[in-house]
Short mmCIF file of C-alpha atoms and ligand atoms in Angstrom, two decimals:
data_model
loop_
_atom_site.label_atom_id
_atom_site.label_comp_id
_atom_site.label_asym_id
_atom_site.label_seq_id
_atom_site.Cartn_x
_atom_site.Cartn_y
_atom_site.Cartn_z
CA MET I 1 112.49 132.59 189.55
CA THR I 2 111.10 135.90 190.66
CA ASP I 3 108.61 137.90 188.71
CA THR I 4 109.87 141.35 187.84
CA PRO I 5 107.24 143.74 189.13
CA PHE I 6 105.51 145.65 186.36
CA ASN I 7 106.62 149.25 186.22
CA PRO I 8 103.70 151.51 185.27
CA ASP I 9 106.20 153.75 183.44
CA ASP I 10 106.65 150.91 180.92
CA ALA I 11 102.99 150.99 179.94
CA LEU I 12 102.35 152.28 176.44
CA ASP I 13 100.08 155.30 176.74
CA PRO I 14 97.81 155.21 173.69
CA LEU I 15 97.10 158.90 174.13
CA ALA I 16 100.81 159.56 173.58
CA SER I 17 101.34 157.06 170.77
CA LEU I 18 98.18 157.70 168.73
CA PRO I 19 99.29 160.94 167.01
CA GLY I 20 102.41 159.18 165.70
CA GLU I 21 100.36 156.19 164.57
CA LEU I 22 97.96 158.48 162.72
CA ALA I 23 100.91 160.20 161.05
CA ALA I 24 102.28 156.80 160.02
CA LEU I 25 98.94 155.95 158.38
CA LYS I 26 99.14 159.16 156.36
CA GLU I 27 102.78 158.44 155.44
CA ALA I 28 101.85 154.98 154.16
CA GLY I 29 99.00 156.37 152.07
CA LEU I 30 96.51 154.34 154.14
CA TYR I 31 94.77 157.21 155.90
CA ARG I 32 91.01 157.17 155.38
CA GLN I 33 89.06 160.36 155.26
CA ARG I 34 85.35 161.02 154.91
CA ARG I 35 84.02 163.55 152.43
CA ASN I 36 81.10 165.68 153.50
CA LEU I 37 78.31 165.59 150.94
CA GLN I 38 75.79 168.35 150.34
CA THR I 39 73.63 166.21 148.03
CA PRO I 40 71.65 162.96 148.41
CA CYS I 41 72.98 159.69 147.00
CA GLY I 42 73.02 159.88 143.20
CA PRO I 43 75.21 160.27 140.11
CA LEU I 44 76.04 163.91 140.92
CA ALA I 45 77.74 164.42 144.26
CA GLN I 46 78.50 167.86 145.68
CA ARG I 47 81.34 167.61 148.20
CA ASP I 48 82.27 170.42 150.53
CA ASP I 49 85.95 170.27 149.48
CA LEU I 50 85.31 171.01 145.79
CA PRO I 51 83.56 173.86 143.99
CA GLY I 52 81.52 171.78 141.54
CA PRO I 53 79.72 168.44 141.66
CA LEU I 54 81.48 165.18 140.82
CA LEU I 55 80.05 162.50 138.59
CA ALA I 56 80.17 159.59 141.04
CA PHE I 57 80.82 155.93 140.27
CA CYS I 58 81.28 154.81 143.85
CA SER I 59 77.97 154.07 145.58
CA ASN I 60 76.27 150.67 145.67
CA ASP I 61 72.91 152.21 144.80
CA TYR I 62 72.69 149.84 141.83
CA LEU I 63 69.08 150.53 140.86
CA GLY I 64 69.09 154.24 141.69
CA LEU I 65 66.51 153.76 144.45
CA ALA I 66 68.33 155.59 147.27
CA ASN I 67 66.84 158.92 146.21
CA GLU I 68 63.79 157.58 144.37
CA PRO I 69 60.79 159.85 145.15
CA ALA I 70 58.33 156.94 145.52
CA LEU I 71 60.61 155.37 148.09
CA ALA I 72 61.15 158.61 149.98
CA GLU I 73 57.36 159.01 149.97
CA ALA I 74 56.99 155.49 151.43
CA ALA I 75 59.43 156.41 154.21
CA ILE I 76 57.33 159.51 155.03
CA GLU I 77 54.15 157.43 155.00
CA GLY I 78 55.87 154.86 157.22
CA THR I 79 56.91 157.61 159.62
CA ARG I 80 53.33 158.94 159.83
CA ARG I 81 52.02 155.45 160.54
CA TRP I 82 54.77 154.14 162.87
CA GLY I 83 56.68 157.13 164.18
CA VAL I 84 60.45 157.21 164.19
CA GLY I 85 61.95 154.98 166.87
CA SER I 86 61.28 151.34 167.67
CA GLY I 87 61.83 151.63 171.43
CA ALA I 88 63.77 148.48 172.22
CA SER I 89 64.79 145.09 170.95
CA GLN I 90 61.84 143.52 169.15
CA LEU I 91 62.05 140.61 171.59
CA VAL I 92 61.50 143.01 174.47
CA SER I 93 58.95 145.59 173.37
CA GLY I 94 57.29 143.86 170.43
CA HIS I 95 57.72 143.02 166.79
CA TYR I 96 55.90 145.64 164.71
CA GLN I 97 53.44 144.20 162.22
CA VAL I 98 55.18 146.10 159.42
CA ASN I 99 58.48 144.41 160.29
CA ALA I 100 56.78 141.01 160.32
CA ASP I 101 55.18 141.80 156.94
CA MET I 102 58.53 142.88 155.54
CA GLU I 103 60.23 139.68 156.72
CA ALA I 104 57.53 137.54 155.13
CA ARG I 105 57.75 139.52 151.88
CA LEU I 106 61.55 139.26 151.72
CA ALA I 107 61.50 135.52 152.48
CA ALA I 108 58.96 134.84 149.73
CA PHE I 109 60.87 137.09 147.31
CA VAL I 110 64.07 135.06 147.65
CA GLY I 111 62.24 131.72 147.81
CA MET I 112 62.71 130.91 151.49
CA GLU I 113 60.30 129.95 154.26
CA ALA I 114 61.15 132.72 156.69
CA ALA I 115 63.41 135.71 157.23
CA LEU I 116 64.83 137.75 160.08
CA GLU I 117 65.58 141.44 159.82
CA PHE I 118 68.87 142.97 160.99
CA SER I 119 69.82 146.63 161.34
CA THR I 120 72.76 146.21 158.95
CA GLY I 121 74.41 143.48 156.93
CA PHE I 122 77.46 143.74 159.13
CA MET I 123 75.34 142.89 162.17
CA ALA I 124 73.72 139.97 160.38
CA ASN I 125 77.11 138.55 159.47
CA ILE I 126 78.67 138.93 162.90
CA GLY I 127 75.58 137.34 164.48
CA VAL I 128 74.64 134.35 162.39
CA MET I 129 77.80 132.26 162.51
CA PRO I 130 78.20 132.46 166.31
CA ALA I 131 74.54 131.41 166.60
CA LEU I 132 75.07 128.31 164.46
CA LEU I 133 78.56 127.11 165.37
CA GLY I 134 81.03 127.16 168.23
CA ARG I 135 84.39 125.91 169.42
CA GLY I 136 85.43 122.70 167.65
CA ASP I 137 83.28 123.42 164.58
CA ALA I 138 84.70 124.63 161.26
CA ILE I 139 83.92 127.49 158.88
CA PHE I 140 85.14 127.27 155.29
CA ALA I 141 85.47 130.73 153.82
CA ASP I 142 86.44 132.15 150.43
CA LYS I 143 89.58 134.28 150.75
CA LEU I 144 87.86 137.27 149.14
CA ASN I 145 84.85 137.25 151.46
CA HIS I 146 83.67 140.52 152.96
CA ALA I 147 85.31 141.71 156.20
CA SER I 148 82.08 141.22 158.18
CA LEU I 149 82.08 137.50 157.30
CA VAL I 150 85.63 137.18 158.58
CA ASP I 151 84.67 138.89 161.83
CA GLY I 152 81.55 136.75 162.21
CA ALA I 153 83.60 133.60 161.78
CA LEU I 154 86.15 134.76 164.37
CA LEU I 155 83.40 135.62 166.86
CA SER I 156 81.95 132.11 166.56
CA ARG I 157 85.24 130.62 167.87
CA ALA I 158 84.92 127.88 165.24
CA GLU I 159 88.07 127.09 163.26
CA LEU I 160 88.31 129.45 160.27
CA ILE I 161 89.58 127.61 157.19
CA ARG I 162 90.01 129.83 154.15
CA TYR I 163 90.13 128.57 150.56
CA PRO I 164 91.50 130.33 147.45
CA HIS I 165 88.93 132.48 145.67
CA ASN I 166 86.19 130.37 144.04
CA ASP I 167 88.46 127.28 144.14
CA VAL I 168 85.93 124.45 144.50
CA ALA I 169 88.56 121.68 144.41
CA ALA I 170 90.57 123.30 147.21
CA LEU I 171 87.39 123.67 149.25
CA ALA I 172 86.49 120.01 148.67
CA ALA I 173 89.91 118.91 149.92
CA ARG I 174 89.60 121.04 153.04
CA LEU I 175 86.10 119.72 153.77
CA GLU I 176 87.29 116.13 153.35
CA ALA I 177 90.17 116.67 155.74
CA SER I 178 87.95 118.17 158.45
CA ARG I 179 86.66 116.16 161.41
CA ALA I 180 84.64 119.08 162.76
CA PRO I 181 81.16 118.02 163.90
CA ARG I 182 79.47 121.07 162.42
CA LYS I 183 80.60 122.72 159.20
CA LEU I 184 79.58 125.87 157.39
CA ILE I 185 80.66 127.11 153.98
CA VAL I 186 80.44 130.87 153.62
CA THR I 187 80.77 133.00 150.52
CA ASP I 188 79.83 136.31 148.97
CA GLY I 189 77.24 135.68 146.23
CA VAL I 190 78.72 138.52 144.16
CA PHE I 191 82.19 139.51 145.32
CA SER I 192 82.37 143.11 146.43
CA MET I 193 85.79 144.05 145.05
CA ASP I 194 85.86 141.79 141.97
CA GLY I 195 82.24 141.73 140.83
CA ASP I 196 82.32 138.04 139.94
CA LEU I 197 79.87 135.38 141.14
CA ALA I 198 80.49 132.49 143.52
CA PRO I 199 80.04 129.01 141.94
CA LEU I 200 76.96 128.43 144.09
CA PRO I 201 75.74 125.18 142.47
CA GLU I 202 79.13 123.55 143.16
CA LEU I 203 79.28 124.98 146.67
CA LEU I 204 75.79 123.67 147.43
CA ALA I 205 76.74 120.21 146.12
CA LEU I 206 79.73 120.18 148.50
CA ALA I 207 77.52 121.34 151.35
CA GLU I 208 75.13 118.44 150.64
CA THR I 209 77.98 115.91 150.49
CA HIS I 210 79.54 117.12 153.73
CA LYS I 211 76.30 117.93 155.60
CA ALA I 212 77.41 121.54 155.91
CA TRP I 213 75.50 124.80 156.03
CA LEU I 214 75.93 127.14 153.08
CA LEU I 215 75.75 130.83 154.01
CA VAL I 216 75.48 133.14 150.99
CA ASP I 217 76.09 136.86 151.51
CA ASP I 218 74.22 138.44 148.61
CA ALA I 219 74.79 142.09 149.48
CA HIS I 220 75.63 142.81 145.83
CA GLY I 221 73.30 140.31 144.18
CA PHE I 222 69.96 141.04 145.86
CA GLY I 223 67.87 143.29 143.61
CA VAL I 224 70.40 143.14 140.80
CA ILE I 225 70.73 139.59 139.47
CA GLY I 226 68.32 136.71 139.00
CA PRO I 227 64.79 136.96 137.61
CA GLN I 228 63.14 140.17 138.92
CA GLY I 229 66.27 140.83 140.97
CA ARG I 230 65.62 137.91 143.32
CA GLY I 231 69.35 137.45 143.82
CA SER I 232 72.08 134.92 143.20
CA LEU I 233 70.19 131.81 144.39
CA ALA I 234 67.41 132.56 141.93
CA HIS I 235 70.03 133.33 139.27
CA PHE I 236 71.25 129.73 139.56
CA GLY I 237 67.79 128.31 140.36
CA LEU I 238 68.97 126.93 143.70
CA SER I 239 66.99 126.05 146.78
CA SER I 240 67.93 123.92 149.75
CA PRO I 241 67.20 123.77 153.47
CA ARG I 242 70.99 123.93 153.96
CA ILE I 243 71.18 127.46 152.58
CA LEU I 244 71.09 130.59 154.66
CA TYR I 245 70.68 133.65 152.50
CA MET I 246 71.82 137.10 153.67
CA GLY I 247 70.61 140.09 151.69
CA THR I 248 71.25 143.74 152.46
CA LEU I 249 68.74 146.54 152.04
CA GLY I 250 71.09 149.51 151.79
CA LYS I 251 72.54 148.74 148.36
CA ALA I 252 70.17 147.87 145.48
CA ALA I 253 67.13 148.26 147.76
CA GLY I 254 68.15 151.85 148.47
CA VAL I 255 67.09 151.94 152.14
CA GLY I 256 69.20 150.29 154.84
CA GLY I 257 69.23 147.15 156.94
CA ALA I 258 69.54 143.49 156.07
CA PHE I 259 67.84 140.13 156.41
CA VAL I 260 68.74 136.49 156.75
CA ALA I 261 66.38 133.97 155.16
CA GLY I 262 66.14 130.21 155.42
CA ARG I 263 64.06 127.33 156.71
CA ARG I 264 61.50 128.34 159.35
CA ASP I 265 63.16 126.45 162.22
CA VAL I 266 66.55 127.93 161.35
CA ILE I 267 65.12 131.44 161.57
CA GLU I 268 63.41 130.51 164.85
CA TRP I 269 66.80 129.37 166.18
CA LEU I 270 68.43 132.63 165.05
CA VAL I 271 65.75 134.67 166.86
CA ASN I 272 66.69 132.80 170.02
CA LYS I 273 70.47 132.75 169.68
CA THR I 274 71.73 135.69 167.62
CA ARG I 275 73.28 138.26 169.93
CA SER I 276 73.38 141.02 167.29
CA TYR I 277 69.61 140.56 166.92
CA ILE I 278 68.65 140.09 170.57
CA PHE I 279 70.77 142.77 172.19
CA THR I 280 70.10 145.69 169.90
CA THR I 281 67.26 148.15 169.45
CA GLY I 282 65.08 147.19 166.51
CA ALA I 283 65.49 149.19 163.30
CA PRO I 284 62.89 151.95 162.96
CA PRO I 285 59.65 150.40 161.63
CA LEU I 286 59.35 153.21 159.09
CA LEU I 287 62.27 151.57 157.28
CA ALA I 288 60.34 148.31 157.00
CA HIS I 289 57.49 150.28 155.45
CA ALA I 290 59.95 151.76 152.93
CA VAL I 291 61.55 148.37 152.26
CA LEU I 292 58.15 146.92 151.33
CA LYS I 293 57.97 149.61 148.64
CA ALA I 294 61.58 148.92 147.62
CA VAL I 295 60.83 145.22 147.08
CA GLU I 296 57.91 146.22 144.86
CA LEU I 297 60.21 148.53 142.85
CA ILE I 298 62.86 145.79 142.61
CA GLU I 299 60.27 143.23 141.49
CA GLN I 300 58.96 145.60 138.83
CA GLY I 301 62.45 146.87 138.05
CA ASP I 302 63.25 145.02 134.82
CA ALA I 303 63.61 148.33 132.97
CA ARG I 304 66.14 149.59 135.53
CA ARG I 305 68.08 146.32 135.33
CA ALA I 306 68.00 146.37 131.51
CA HIS I 307 69.39 149.91 131.50
CA LEU I 308 72.07 148.87 134.00
CA THR I 309 73.00 145.87 131.83
CA ALA I 310 73.30 148.18 128.83
CA LEU I 311 75.60 150.50 130.79
CA ILE I 312 77.77 147.56 131.87
CA GLY I 313 78.12 146.38 128.26
CA HIS I 314 78.86 149.92 127.11
CA LEU I 315 81.61 150.40 129.72
CA LYS I 316 83.21 147.04 128.90
CA ALA I 317 83.19 147.76 125.17
CA GLY I 318 84.54 151.26 125.74
CA LEU I 319 87.46 150.06 127.86
CA ALA I 320 88.25 146.90 125.86
CA GLY I 321 91.00 148.72 123.96
CA LEU I 322 93.03 149.66 127.04
CA THR I 323 96.42 148.00 126.98
CA ARG I 324 98.00 148.48 130.42
CA TRP I 325 94.86 148.57 132.56
CA LYS I 326 92.38 145.71 132.51
CA LEU I 327 88.80 145.30 133.63
CA LEU I 328 88.31 142.13 135.65
CA PRO I 329 85.85 139.68 134.08
CA SER I 330 82.58 140.81 135.65
CA ASP I 331 79.03 141.07 134.34
CA THR I 332 77.75 142.85 137.44
CA PRO I 333 77.67 146.61 138.12
CA ILE I 334 80.98 146.22 139.99
CA GLN I 335 83.57 146.77 137.24
CA PRO I 336 87.06 146.80 138.73
CA LEU I 337 89.78 148.31 136.54
CA VAL I 338 93.07 146.80 137.71
CA ILE I 339 95.99 149.19 137.45
CA GLY I 340 98.34 147.24 139.71
CA ASP I 341 100.64 149.78 141.31
CA ASN I 342 99.29 151.51 144.44
CA HIS I 343 100.68 154.94 143.62
CA GLU I 344 99.60 154.88 139.99
CA THR I 345 96.09 153.80 141.03
CA LEU I 346 95.85 156.67 143.47
CA ALA I 347 97.23 159.09 140.87
CA VAL I 348 94.64 157.99 138.31
CA SER I 349 91.84 158.33 140.85
CA ARG I 350 93.07 161.88 141.60
CA ALA I 351 93.38 162.75 137.91
CA LEU I 352 89.79 161.59 137.39
CA GLU I 353 88.71 163.74 140.30
CA ALA I 354 90.41 166.75 138.70
CA GLU I 355 88.20 166.07 135.67
CA GLY I 356 85.07 165.89 137.81
CA LEU I 357 84.84 162.09 138.10
CA TRP I 358 84.72 160.19 141.39
CA VAL I 359 86.05 156.64 141.19
CA PRO I 360 87.70 155.34 144.35
CA ALA I 361 91.12 153.68 144.36
CA ILE I 362 91.07 150.35 146.21
CA ARG I 363 94.45 149.22 147.48
CA PRO I 364 95.91 146.41 149.58
CA PRO I 365 95.07 145.12 152.13
CA THR I 366 91.47 145.46 150.86
CA VAL I 367 92.62 143.68 147.67
CA PRO I 368 95.68 141.44 147.07
CA LYS I 369 99.11 143.06 146.62
CA GLY I 370 99.83 144.20 143.08
CA SER I 371 96.15 144.38 142.16
CA ALA I 372 95.31 147.94 143.19
CA ARG I 373 92.31 149.03 141.20
CA LEU I 374 89.66 151.57 140.47
CA ARG I 375 86.36 150.16 141.68
CA ILE I 376 83.92 151.47 139.10
CA VAL I 377 80.32 150.96 140.17
CA LEU I 378 77.49 151.56 137.77
CA SER I 379 73.93 152.41 138.69
CA ALA I 380 70.68 152.49 136.78
CA ALA I 381 70.66 156.18 137.74
CA HIS I 382 73.62 156.82 135.39
CA SER I 383 73.00 157.87 131.80
CA LEU I 384 74.82 156.47 128.80
CA ALA I 385 76.41 159.90 128.28
CA GLN I 386 77.78 159.85 131.84
CA VAL I 387 79.38 156.46 131.27
CA ASP I 388 80.83 157.82 128.00
CA GLN I 389 82.40 160.64 129.97
CA LEU I 390 84.15 158.11 132.23
CA ILE I 391 85.30 155.99 129.29
CA ALA I 392 86.77 159.02 127.50
CA ALA I 393 88.65 160.15 130.60
CA LEU I 394 90.11 156.70 131.28
CA VAL I 395 91.18 156.18 127.66
CA ARG I 396 92.89 159.58 127.68
CA LEU I 397 94.60 158.98 131.05
CA GLU I 398 95.92 155.57 130.05
CA ALA I 399 97.49 157.00 126.88
CA ARG I 400 99.20 159.74 128.90
CA PRO I 401 102.95 159.10 129.20
C1 LIG P 501 78.11 145.97 152.28
C2 LIG P 501 78.36 144.55 152.60
C3 LIG P 501 78.00 144.00 153.83
C4 LIG P 501 77.51 144.84 154.97
O1 LIG P 501 76.22 145.25 154.77
P1 LIG P 501 75.74 146.60 155.44
O2 LIG P 501 74.27 146.55 155.41
O3 LIG P 501 76.32 147.69 154.60
O4 LIG P 501 76.29 146.61 156.84
C5 LIG P 501 78.14 142.64 154.01
N1 LIG P 501 78.65 141.87 153.04
C6 LIG P 501 79.04 142.37 151.85
C7 LIG P 501 79.57 141.44 150.82
C8 LIG P 501 78.92 143.72 151.60
O5 LIG P 501 79.33 144.23 150.45
#
């Protein structure tokens, strides 16, 4: 058998094919486009494509801290004290005291021995699993987990075994069938597109039985749920050396960055083995200074959380009478209104926009087929009257023939 020599003319030139592929994305309604904003994060968003501001229900700024003056002031103070850049990886040019203080504060706040800061939650998630597991090991993942958890699992080269959303029995069966030497269960604490909670007590019990790690991604729980906003572990009153807790600092905390918390030796291991920590320039120390203030605001933020809870109840009551569209059962600020059909969901999102309301349409493959939805996100920065405005518009649009 002779090998046919490769003819360079047969090579696909991506420069030639890309325009067609972009056009196909647009055709399929899957093209993503950024909107330029003229205003800081908050309920009123001025976009450069529209004359007036939109009332926005799309950011994850759950406590309204992203544009909180005290937090902005802390960032300025942090800049005066620490400058802007960090210079290098913190393993190379030093770990700023303010970053060390922030890690200790975050660890204590979520009830763990130690914590490690990351520049973003995505980087934490793609780093931690490869540091803990490798080829031959197994990762058990909820099907609705965040994309960064999927990528982290793939990077680890461990076998990725997915289980149906929050299905503890299915997970138990998969764990029992596995002969992998090292196992890790990974789940969102609060699911980003559904707003529901993971059954963490049951997942921890399975982790104990099967000597597995339990990695909880609490991007949407930290600052929002649990006593004083301490997150989903505190909400359930859980603590275990098997748990690794990932919290992000760009959502409820209003700043940016993330941290992983756990037992001291686990964090020590992560410092030594996590490529997305070792081979990246440290986040600006001014952010750590701001995060210390954010944790204080979260800790003292019962009034913000009470207002948010009132808004959630108000929205649910206001939309309870809808007949074709249904809110998913969620008690968190993520209130998905399932419309079902992709085109109808997009049309409703556009109709809302025409009325000055910004609620993004989420379609497959981000969510399962047939469950296209409006992802309504509430923030303590919203007023009751603003939520009323959204309710009125949705009730009117649903009744429209
Ligand atoms: C937003 C999010 C992340 C990523 O965090 P960033 O800090 O935004 O990179 C990870 N997991 C979940 C569940 C998220 O919603």
